[in-house]
mmCIF file of C-alpha atoms in Angstrom:
data_model
loop_
_atom_site.group_PDB
_atom_site.id
_atom_site.type_symbol
_atom_site.label_atom_id
_atom_site.label_comp_id
_atom_site.label_asym_id
_atom_site.label_seq_id
_atom_site.Cartn_x
_atom_site.Cartn_y
_atom_site.Cartn_z
ATOM 1 C CA MET U 22 -51.101 266.007 247.026
ATOM 2 C CA THR U 23 -52.591 269.664 246.943
ATOM 3 C CA ARG U 24 -49.402 270.742 245.261
ATOM 4 C CA MET U 25 -50.081 268.206 242.450
ATOM 5 C CA ALA U 26 -53.796 268.975 242.217
ATOM 6 C CA LEU U 27 -53.230 272.529 241.545
ATOM 7 C CA GLU U 28 -50.870 271.773 239.110
ATOM 8 C CA MET U 29 -53.057 269.239 236.970
ATOM 9 C CA THR U 30 -55.794 271.853 236.859
ATOM 10 C CA GLU U 31 -53.200 274.193 234.966
ATOM 11 C CA THR U 32 -52.216 271.078 232.799
ATOM 12 C CA ALA U 33 -55.377 269.444 232.369
ATOM 13 C CA PRO U 34 -55.907 268.081 228.867
ATOM 14 C CA ALA U 35 -58.481 268.762 226.041
ATOM 15 C CA PRO U 36 -61.370 266.582 226.518
ATOM 16 C CA ILE U 37 -61.006 263.109 225.314
ATOM 17 C CA ASP U 38 -62.205 261.191 222.069
ATOM 18 C CA ARG U 39 -62.363 257.679 223.829
ATOM 19 C CA GLY U 40 -62.462 256.489 220.410
ATOM 20 C CA GLN U 41 -59.398 258.158 219.723
ATOM 21 C CA ASP U 42 -57.620 257.063 223.143
ATOM 22 C CA ALA U 43 -59.051 254.655 225.021
ATOM 23 C CA SER U 44 -56.226 253.735 227.202
ATOM 24 C CA LEU U 45 -56.255 257.031 228.658
ATOM 25 C CA TRP U 46 -59.470 257.107 228.893
ATOM 26 C CA GLN U 47 -59.776 254.086 230.936
ATOM 27 C CA ALA U 48 -56.949 255.465 232.889
ATOM 28 C CA LEU U 49 -58.659 258.148 234.042
ATOM 29 C CA MET U 50 -61.833 256.529 234.458
ATOM 30 C CA GLY U 51 -59.831 254.756 237.653
ATOM 31 C CA ASP U 52 -59.370 251.628 238.908
ATOM 32 C CA GLY U 53 -60.596 252.016 242.555
ATOM 33 C CA ALA U 54 -58.356 251.504 245.756
ATOM 34 C CA PRO U 55 -54.994 249.705 246.073
ATOM 35 C CA ASP U 56 -55.422 245.595 246.084
ATOM 36 C CA TRP U 57 -53.543 243.783 248.837
ATOM 37 C CA GLU U 58 -52.756 241.074 247.153
ATOM 38 C CA ARG U 59 -51.629 243.082 244.149
ATOM 39 C CA ASP U 60 -49.947 246.250 245.168
ATOM 40 C CA GLY U 61 -49.546 244.584 248.801
ATOM 41 C CA ALA U 62 -47.738 241.638 248.164
ATOM 42 C CA ALA U 63 -44.237 243.066 248.865
ATOM 43 C CA TRP U 64 -45.520 245.272 251.199
ATOM 44 C CA PRO U 65 -43.018 246.690 253.749
ATOM 45 C CA ASN U 66 -43.454 244.286 257.190
ATOM 46 C CA ARG U 67 -46.582 242.637 255.697
ATOM 47 C CA THR U 68 -46.272 239.693 258.057
ATOM 48 C CA ALA U 69 -47.646 242.029 260.706
ATOM 49 C CA SER U 70 -50.570 243.100 258.607
ATOM 50 C CA ARG U 71 -53.864 242.040 259.869
ATOM 51 C CA PHE U 72 -57.333 242.988 258.573
ATOM 52 C CA VAL U 73 -59.801 244.063 261.013
ATOM 53 C CA GLU U 74 -63.396 245.199 261.208
ATOM 54 C CA ALA U 75 -64.313 248.266 263.025
ATOM 55 C CA GLY U 76 -66.490 251.039 263.217
ATOM 56 C CA GLY U 77 -68.161 249.892 259.936
ATOM 57 C CA LEU U 78 -64.869 249.828 258.065
ATOM 58 C CA ARG U 79 -62.345 247.147 257.185
ATOM 59 C CA PHE U 80 -59.062 248.453 258.293
ATOM 60 C CA HIS U 81 -55.518 247.425 257.679
ATOM 61 C CA VAL U 82 -53.316 247.445 260.650
ATOM 62 C CA GLN U 83 -49.834 246.391 261.418
ATOM 63 C CA VAL U 84 -49.089 245.355 264.854
ATOM 64 C CA MET U 85 -45.481 244.442 265.913
ATOM 65 C CA GLY U 86 -43.200 244.291 269.060
ATOM 66 C CA ALA U 87 -43.683 243.778 272.921
ATOM 67 C CA GLY U 88 -44.258 246.263 275.882
ATOM 68 C CA PRO U 89 -45.882 249.700 276.103
ATOM 69 C CA VAL U 90 -48.045 250.618 273.396
ATOM 70 C CA VAL U 91 -47.223 253.180 270.839
ATOM 71 C CA LEU U 92 -49.812 254.034 267.862
ATOM 72 C CA LEU U 93 -48.418 255.380 264.709
ATOM 73 C CA LEU U 94 -50.700 257.622 262.781
ATOM 74 C CA HIS U 95 -49.106 258.371 259.241
ATOM 75 C CA GLY U 96 -50.336 261.723 257.079
ATOM 76 C CA THR U 97 -52.341 262.583 254.036
ATOM 77 C CA GLY U 98 -51.558 260.719 251.458
ATOM 78 C CA ALA U 99 -49.398 257.992 253.050
ATOM 79 C CA ALA U 100 -49.717 254.671 254.386
ATOM 80 C CA THR U 101 -48.092 252.257 256.811
ATOM 81 C CA HIS U 102 -45.261 251.619 254.394
ATOM 82 C CA SER U 103 -44.252 255.366 255.743
ATOM 83 C CA TRP U 104 -43.195 253.562 258.877
ATOM 84 C CA ARG U 105 -41.032 250.980 257.100
ATOM 85 C CA ASP U 106 -38.347 251.222 259.086
ATOM 86 C CA LEU U 107 -39.184 253.287 261.939
ATOM 87 C CA ALA U 108 -41.965 250.804 263.192
ATOM 88 C CA PRO U 109 -39.572 247.893 263.188
ATOM 89 C CA ALA U 110 -37.066 249.991 265.226
ATOM 90 C CA LEU U 111 -39.771 250.804 267.834
ATOM 91 C CA ALA U 112 -41.021 247.120 268.275
ATOM 92 C CA ARG U 113 -37.675 246.136 270.085
ATOM 93 C CA ARG U 114 -39.042 248.453 273.145
ATOM 94 C CA PHE U 115 -42.909 248.780 272.148
ATOM 95 C CA THR U 116 -45.961 247.500 271.107
ATOM 96 C CA VAL U 117 -46.342 249.013 267.974
ATOM 97 C CA ILE U 118 -50.023 249.794 266.072
ATOM 98 C CA ALA U 119 -49.749 251.291 262.603
ATOM 99 C CA PRO U 120 -53.123 251.107 260.467
ATOM 100 C CA ASP U 121 -53.445 253.047 257.126
ATOM 101 C CA LEU U 122 -55.988 256.027 257.618
ATOM 102 C CA PRO U 123 -59.522 255.793 256.676
ATOM 103 C CA GLY U 124 -59.711 255.736 252.608
ATOM 104 C CA HIS U 125 -55.846 255.558 252.785
ATOM 105 C CA GLY U 126 -53.734 252.524 251.533
ATOM 106 C CA PHE U 127 -55.805 249.346 252.105
ATOM 107 C CA THR U 128 -58.379 250.478 254.554
ATOM 108 C CA GLU U 129 -61.687 251.300 253.070
ATOM 109 C CA MET U 130 -62.907 254.913 252.707
ATOM 110 C CA PRO U 131 -65.756 255.868 254.957
ATOM 111 C CA GLY U 132 -68.536 258.220 253.363
ATOM 112 C CA TRP U 133 -67.896 262.207 252.799
ATOM 113 C CA PRO U 134 -68.709 263.077 256.763
ATOM 114 C CA ARG U 135 -66.181 260.612 258.304
ATOM 115 C CA MET U 136 -63.379 262.039 256.456
ATOM 116 C CA SER U 137 -63.346 264.758 258.441
ATOM 117 C CA LEU U 138 -61.027 265.179 261.454
ATOM 118 C CA PRO U 139 -63.470 264.264 264.040
ATOM 119 C CA GLY U 140 -65.020 261.300 261.854
ATOM 120 C CA MET U 141 -61.465 259.893 261.578
ATOM 121 C CA ALA U 142 -60.417 259.962 265.149
ATOM 122 C CA GLY U 143 -63.618 258.271 265.984
ATOM 123 C CA ALA U 144 -63.148 255.641 263.420
ATOM 124 C CA LEU U 145 -59.680 254.986 264.890
ATOM 125 C CA ASN U 146 -60.757 254.793 267.924
ATOM 126 C CA ALA U 147 -63.305 252.021 266.796
ATOM 127 C CA LEU U 148 -60.207 250.280 265.492
ATOM 128 C CA LEU U 149 -58.421 250.452 268.916
ATOM 129 C CA ASP U 150 -61.561 249.042 270.909
ATOM 130 C CA ALA U 151 -61.479 246.056 268.092
ATOM 131 C CA LEU U 152 -57.774 245.336 269.139
ATOM 132 C CA ALA U 153 -58.330 245.990 272.844
ATOM 133 C CA LEU U 154 -55.261 248.097 272.776
ATOM 134 C CA LYS U 155 -54.816 251.747 274.315
ATOM 135 C CA PRO U 156 -51.800 253.640 273.360
ATOM 136 C CA ASP U 157 -49.664 254.916 275.928
ATOM 137 C CA LEU U 158 -47.937 257.046 273.400
ATOM 138 C CA ILE U 159 -49.095 258.258 269.925
ATOM 139 C CA VAL U 160 -46.888 259.476 267.414
ATOM 140 C CA GLY U 161 -48.266 261.467 264.324
ATOM 141 C CA HIS U 162 -46.897 262.631 261.154
ATOM 142 C CA SER U 163 -48.205 265.827 259.636
ATOM 143 C CA ALA U 164 -51.917 265.382 259.504
ATOM 144 C CA GLY U 165 -51.748 261.994 261.661
ATOM 145 C CA ALA U 166 -50.197 264.566 264.573
ATOM 146 C CA ALA U 167 -53.735 266.173 264.188
ATOM 147 C CA ILE U 168 -55.781 263.257 264.251
ATOM 148 C CA GLY U 169 -53.875 262.240 267.413
ATOM 149 C CA ILE U 170 -54.591 265.176 269.162
ATOM 150 C CA GLU U 171 -58.385 265.119 268.409
ATOM 151 C CA MET U 172 -58.640 261.486 269.412
ATOM 152 C CA CYS U 173 -57.350 262.617 273.199
ATOM 153 C CA ARG U 174 -59.762 265.839 272.769
ATOM 154 C CA ASN U 175 -62.885 263.867 272.715
ATOM 155 C CA GLY U 176 -61.864 262.176 275.662
ATOM 156 C CA ARG U 177 -61.363 258.679 274.392
ATOM 157 C CA LEU U 178 -57.816 258.385 275.086
ATOM 158 C CA ALA U 179 -55.400 259.713 277.689
ATOM 159 C CA PRO U 180 -51.912 258.766 276.966
ATOM 160 C CA ALA U 181 -49.009 259.835 278.492
ATOM 161 C CA GLY U 182 -47.601 261.761 275.585
ATOM 162 C CA LEU U 183 -47.980 262.704 271.890
ATOM 163 C CA VAL U 184 -45.004 263.248 269.416
ATOM 164 C CA SER U 185 -45.547 265.113 266.510
ATOM 165 C CA LEU U 186 -43.152 264.799 263.466
ATOM 166 C CA ASN U 187 -43.940 267.787 261.478
ATOM 167 C CA GLY U 188 -47.080 267.861 262.510
ATOM 168 C CA ALA U 189 -49.636 270.215 260.649
ATOM 169 C CA LEU U 190 -51.855 271.628 263.597
ATOM 170 C CA LEU U 191 -52.357 274.800 262.824
ATOM 171 C CA PRO U 192 -55.138 276.299 260.087
ATOM 172 C CA TYR U 193 -53.845 278.023 256.999
ATOM 173 C CA ARG U 194 -53.418 281.782 257.505
ATOM 174 C CA GLY U 195 -54.126 284.776 255.430
ATOM 175 C CA ASN U 196 -55.876 284.920 252.022
ATOM 176 C CA MET U 197 -55.063 280.844 251.352
ATOM 177 C CA THR U 198 -57.571 280.212 253.598
ATOM 178 C CA ARG U 199 -60.627 281.719 251.466
ATOM 179 C CA VAL U 200 -58.803 280.095 248.261
ATOM 180 C CA PHE U 201 -57.484 276.395 249.264
ATOM 181 C CA SER U 202 -60.672 274.973 251.236
ATOM 182 C CA PRO U 203 -63.285 275.913 248.172
ATOM 183 C CA ILE U 204 -60.449 274.422 245.886
ATOM 184 C CA ALA U 205 -60.243 271.120 247.733
ATOM 185 C CA LYS U 206 -63.889 270.599 247.738
ATOM 186 C CA VAL U 207 -64.040 271.139 244.070
ATOM 187 C CA PHE U 208 -60.878 268.543 243.321
ATOM 188 C CA ALA U 209 -62.708 265.966 245.948
ATOM 189 C CA MET U 210 -66.440 266.463 244.277
ATOM 190 C CA ASN U 211 -64.925 265.972 240.868
ATOM 191 C CA PRO U 212 -64.456 262.241 239.973
ATOM 192 C CA LEU U 213 -62.136 263.008 237.429
ATOM 193 C CA VAL U 214 -59.277 265.290 239.050
ATOM 194 C CA PRO U 215 -58.051 262.164 241.702
ATOM 195 C CA ARG U 216 -58.067 260.089 238.351
ATOM 196 C CA LEU U 217 -56.015 262.317 236.414
ATOM 197 C CA PHE U 218 -53.905 262.507 239.540
ATOM 198 C CA ALA U 219 -53.411 258.854 239.231
ATOM 199 C CA TRP U 220 -53.021 258.790 235.603
ATOM 200 C CA ARG U 221 -50.259 261.495 235.866
ATOM 201 C CA ALA U 222 -48.518 259.697 239.020
ATOM 202 C CA ARG U 223 -47.970 256.513 236.885
ATOM 203 C CA SER U 224 -44.922 258.535 235.818
ATOM 204 C CA PRO U 225 -42.020 257.420 238.572
ATOM 205 C CA ALA U 226 -40.508 261.300 237.468
ATOM 206 C CA VAL U 227 -44.032 263.048 238.891
ATOM 207 C CA VAL U 228 -43.786 261.121 242.122
ATOM 208 C CA HIS U 229 -40.424 261.631 242.538
ATOM 209 C CA ARG U 230 -40.938 265.541 241.987
ATOM 210 C CA LEU U 231 -43.633 265.277 244.525
ATOM 211 C CA LEU U 232 -42.042 263.904 247.254
ATOM 212 C CA ALA U 233 -38.788 265.891 246.557
ATOM 213 C CA GLY U 234 -41.521 268.984 246.837
ATOM 214 C CA THR U 235 -41.507 268.037 250.652
ATOM 215 C CA GLY U 236 -37.870 268.683 251.253
ATOM 216 C CA SER U 237 -37.254 265.314 251.828
ATOM 217 C CA THR U 238 -34.675 262.549 249.737
ATOM 218 C CA ILE U 239 -36.034 258.839 250.790
ATOM 219 C CA ASP U 240 -34.544 255.967 248.798
ATOM 220 C CA ALA U 241 -35.873 254.029 245.782
ATOM 221 C CA ALA U 242 -37.985 251.694 247.704
ATOM 222 C CA GLY U 243 -39.726 254.289 249.465
ATOM 223 C CA GLU U 244 -40.567 256.308 246.074
ATOM 224 C CA THR U 245 -41.724 252.574 244.224
ATOM 225 C CA HIS U 246 -44.515 252.185 247.473
ATOM 226 C CA TYR U 247 -45.746 255.963 247.219
ATOM 227 C CA ALA U 248 -46.186 255.145 243.729
ATOM 228 C CA ALA U 249 -48.111 251.774 244.570
ATOM 229 C CA LEU U 250 -50.578 254.097 245.888
ATOM 230 C CA VAL U 251 -51.114 257.063 244.216
ATOM 231 C CA ARG U 252 -51.640 255.318 241.166
ATOM 232 C CA HIS U 253 -54.795 254.802 242.194
ATOM 233 C CA SER U 254 -57.811 256.931 241.804
ATOM 234 C CA GLY U 255 -59.545 255.449 244.811
ATOM 235 C CA HIS U 256 -56.191 256.621 247.159
ATOM 236 C CA ALA U 257 -55.680 259.747 245.710
ATOM 237 C CA ALA U 258 -59.708 260.750 246.116
ATOM 238 C CA SER U 259 -59.534 259.876 249.960
ATOM 239 C CA ALA U 260 -56.320 262.503 250.669
ATOM 240 C CA LEU U 261 -58.448 265.249 248.524
ATOM 241 C CA THR U 262 -61.647 264.318 250.450
ATOM 242 C CA MET U 263 -59.868 264.631 253.636
ATOM 243 C CA MET U 264 -58.353 267.799 253.195
ATOM 244 C CA ALA U 265 -61.479 269.233 251.678
ATOM 245 C CA ASN U 266 -62.832 268.331 255.077
ATOM 246 C CA TRP U 267 -60.275 269.347 257.155
ATOM 247 C CA ASN U 268 -60.615 272.160 259.992
ATOM 248 C CA LEU U 269 -58.213 272.436 262.627
ATOM 249 C CA ASP U 270 -59.449 275.529 264.396
ATOM 250 C CA ALA U 271 -60.526 273.652 267.597
ATOM 251 C CA ILE U 272 -57.378 271.873 268.042
ATOM 252 C CA GLU U 273 -55.518 275.371 268.005
ATOM 253 C CA THR U 274 -58.101 276.665 270.419
ATOM 254 C CA ASP U 275 -57.801 273.849 272.690
ATOM 255 C CA LEU U 276 -54.002 273.347 272.727
ATOM 256 C CA PRO U 277 -53.118 275.327 275.359
ATOM 257 C CA ARG U 278 -55.077 272.901 277.301
ATOM 258 C CA PHE U 279 -53.446 269.723 275.738
ATOM 259 C CA ALA U 280 -53.144 267.228 278.973
ATOM 260 C CA PRO U 281 -50.191 264.549 277.648
ATOM 261 C CA ARG U 282 -46.620 265.725 277.408
ATOM 262 C CA LEU U 283 -46.314 266.910 273.449
ATOM 263 C CA LEU U 284 -42.957 266.558 271.647
ATOM 264 C CA LEU U 285 -42.539 268.380 268.601
ATOM 265 C CA VAL U 286 -39.902 266.822 266.214
ATOM 266 C CA THR U 287 -39.488 269.157 262.938
ATOM 267 C CA GLY U 288 -37.395 268.624 260.020
ATOM 268 C CA ALA U 289 -35.435 271.969 259.346
ATOM 269 C CA ASN U 290 -35.986 271.409 255.913
ATOM 270 C CA ASP U 291 -39.601 270.808 255.812
ATOM 271 C CA ARG U 292 -41.420 272.663 252.602
ATOM 272 C CA ALA U 293 -44.485 271.175 253.315
ATOM 273 C CA ILE U 294 -44.993 272.712 256.924
ATOM 274 C CA SER U 295 -42.882 275.534 258.130
ATOM 275 C CA PRO U 296 -41.014 274.768 261.502
ATOM 276 C CA ARG U 297 -41.908 278.177 262.813
ATOM 277 C CA GLU U 298 -45.306 276.769 263.199
ATOM 278 C CA ALA U 299 -43.785 273.839 265.365
ATOM 279 C CA GLU U 300 -42.084 276.734 267.665
ATOM 280 C CA ARG U 301 -45.086 278.925 267.691
ATOM 281 C CA ILE U 302 -47.081 275.488 269.193
ATOM 282 C CA ALA U 303 -44.139 275.230 271.860
ATOM 283 C CA ARG U 304 -44.887 278.494 273.182
ATOM 284 C CA MET U 305 -48.700 277.679 273.415
ATOM 285 C CA VAL U 306 -48.191 274.382 275.128
ATOM 286 C CA PRO U 307 -47.028 274.526 278.562
ATOM 287 C CA GLY U 308 -44.329 272.017 279.243
ATOM 288 C CA ALA U 309 -44.003 271.160 275.375
ATOM 289 C CA ARG U 310 -40.346 270.416 273.809
ATOM 290 C CA LEU U 311 -38.856 270.946 270.735
ATOM 291 C CA VAL U 312 -36.006 269.356 268.547
ATOM 292 C CA SER U 313 -35.164 269.776 265.005
ATOM 293 C CA MET U 314 -33.452 267.574 262.946
ATOM 294 C CA PRO U 315 -30.957 269.552 260.811
ATOM 295 C CA LYS U 316 -30.943 269.017 256.930
ATOM 296 C CA LEU U 317 -34.230 266.617 256.580
ATOM 297 C CA GLY U 318 -37.579 267.510 255.273
ATOM 298 C CA HIS U 319 -41.190 266.748 255.989
ATOM 299 C CA LEU U 320 -40.493 263.269 255.666
ATOM 300 C CA ALA U 321 -37.932 263.343 258.147
ATOM 301 C CA HIS U 322 -38.524 259.850 259.879
ATOM 302 C CA GLU U 323 -38.442 258.169 256.521
ATOM 303 C CA GLU U 324 -34.856 259.693 255.931
ATOM 304 C CA ALA U 325 -33.500 258.665 259.204
ATOM 305 C CA PRO U 326 -35.535 256.341 261.295
ATOM 306 C CA VAL U 327 -32.936 255.304 263.626
ATOM 307 C CA GLU U 328 -32.473 258.850 264.744
ATOM 308 C CA THR U 329 -36.402 259.255 265.079
ATOM 309 C CA ALA U 330 -36.487 256.074 266.999
ATOM 310 C CA ARG U 331 -33.946 257.557 269.529
ATOM 311 C CA ILE U 332 -35.921 260.334 269.786
ATOM 312 C CA ILE U 333 -38.920 258.750 270.389
ATOM 313 C CA GLU U 334 -37.276 256.557 272.846
ATOM 314 C CA GLU U 335 -35.527 259.173 274.870
ATOM 315 C CA PHE U 336 -38.911 261.048 275.277
ATOM 316 C CA ALA U 337 -40.663 257.790 276.112
ATOM 317 C CA THR U 338 -38.273 257.351 279.064
ATOM 318 C CA ALA U 339 -38.572 261.190 280.374
ATOM 319 C CA ILE U 340 -42.106 260.774 280.817
ATOM 320 C CA GLY U 341 -42.169 257.615 282.533
ATOM 321 C CA VAL U 342 -43.609 255.448 279.324
ATOM 322 C CA CYS U 343 -40.851 252.969 279.625
ATOM 323 C CA GLY U 344 -37.469 252.451 281.676
ATOM 324 C CA ALA U 345 -34.314 253.743 281.026
#
């Protein structure tokens, strides 16, 4: 998302004459959030979907399986489709809870302050309260791993373990720190930016290039689901707002005291988050384990769901969440 937003500012068109190109102007005005009946008609694992009112939001969440509870938290710009193959594989041994994050997919977007790390963690804790379920294990991809840690930091959750799949857990370093946050805020506050993003994302080639930039190669069905989301300006706006509000300083400070057992899974070809970050975190957190998945990228859990499920199950067994 960030790379695409930067690219859009470099190639933004001249001001549009609404009389000359009404269709383009209408596209840039956006069509809001994805629609469940239209965009979710062929959604993966649709039969497991439900809509739940919690914390002032209407959440889309999928629940499946039986056994110890596993909470799946996707990353920025994704939704429950990211778990389309992994969730059913885990559901053979676990009760799987997979929500769309606030503002993502088919979950309502809250106000600006609640799109922060603490705000999103609080909203998800409210969802768990509404479901009357507490996770024995949290699995988070990218920013989802940070949200899972924040949910534990505020004392509401005490899972036995947390699995970070290419987790985005450390703040940006160097000069980019001073550049990225202001740019993200400008993008998020300008309504034309997500609308332009959504308009450009109507091209399958653009979506393919964006996903390939993560270092992963996913199947055509996966690309179709990403495309169904990012062509909506509301989904793009939520991702940009989330990035503009993101602050990982507190997580970095508290990681050495993180109580649940931590498993760090990396794709060796991840172009979005360097695997070296996981190596650094493994040195920071007592008892943390590190597993590398060769030749896979940032979306490794989508490229190799069966192998990812096996890694998670072995970890769950090792920490006593489930039997061998």
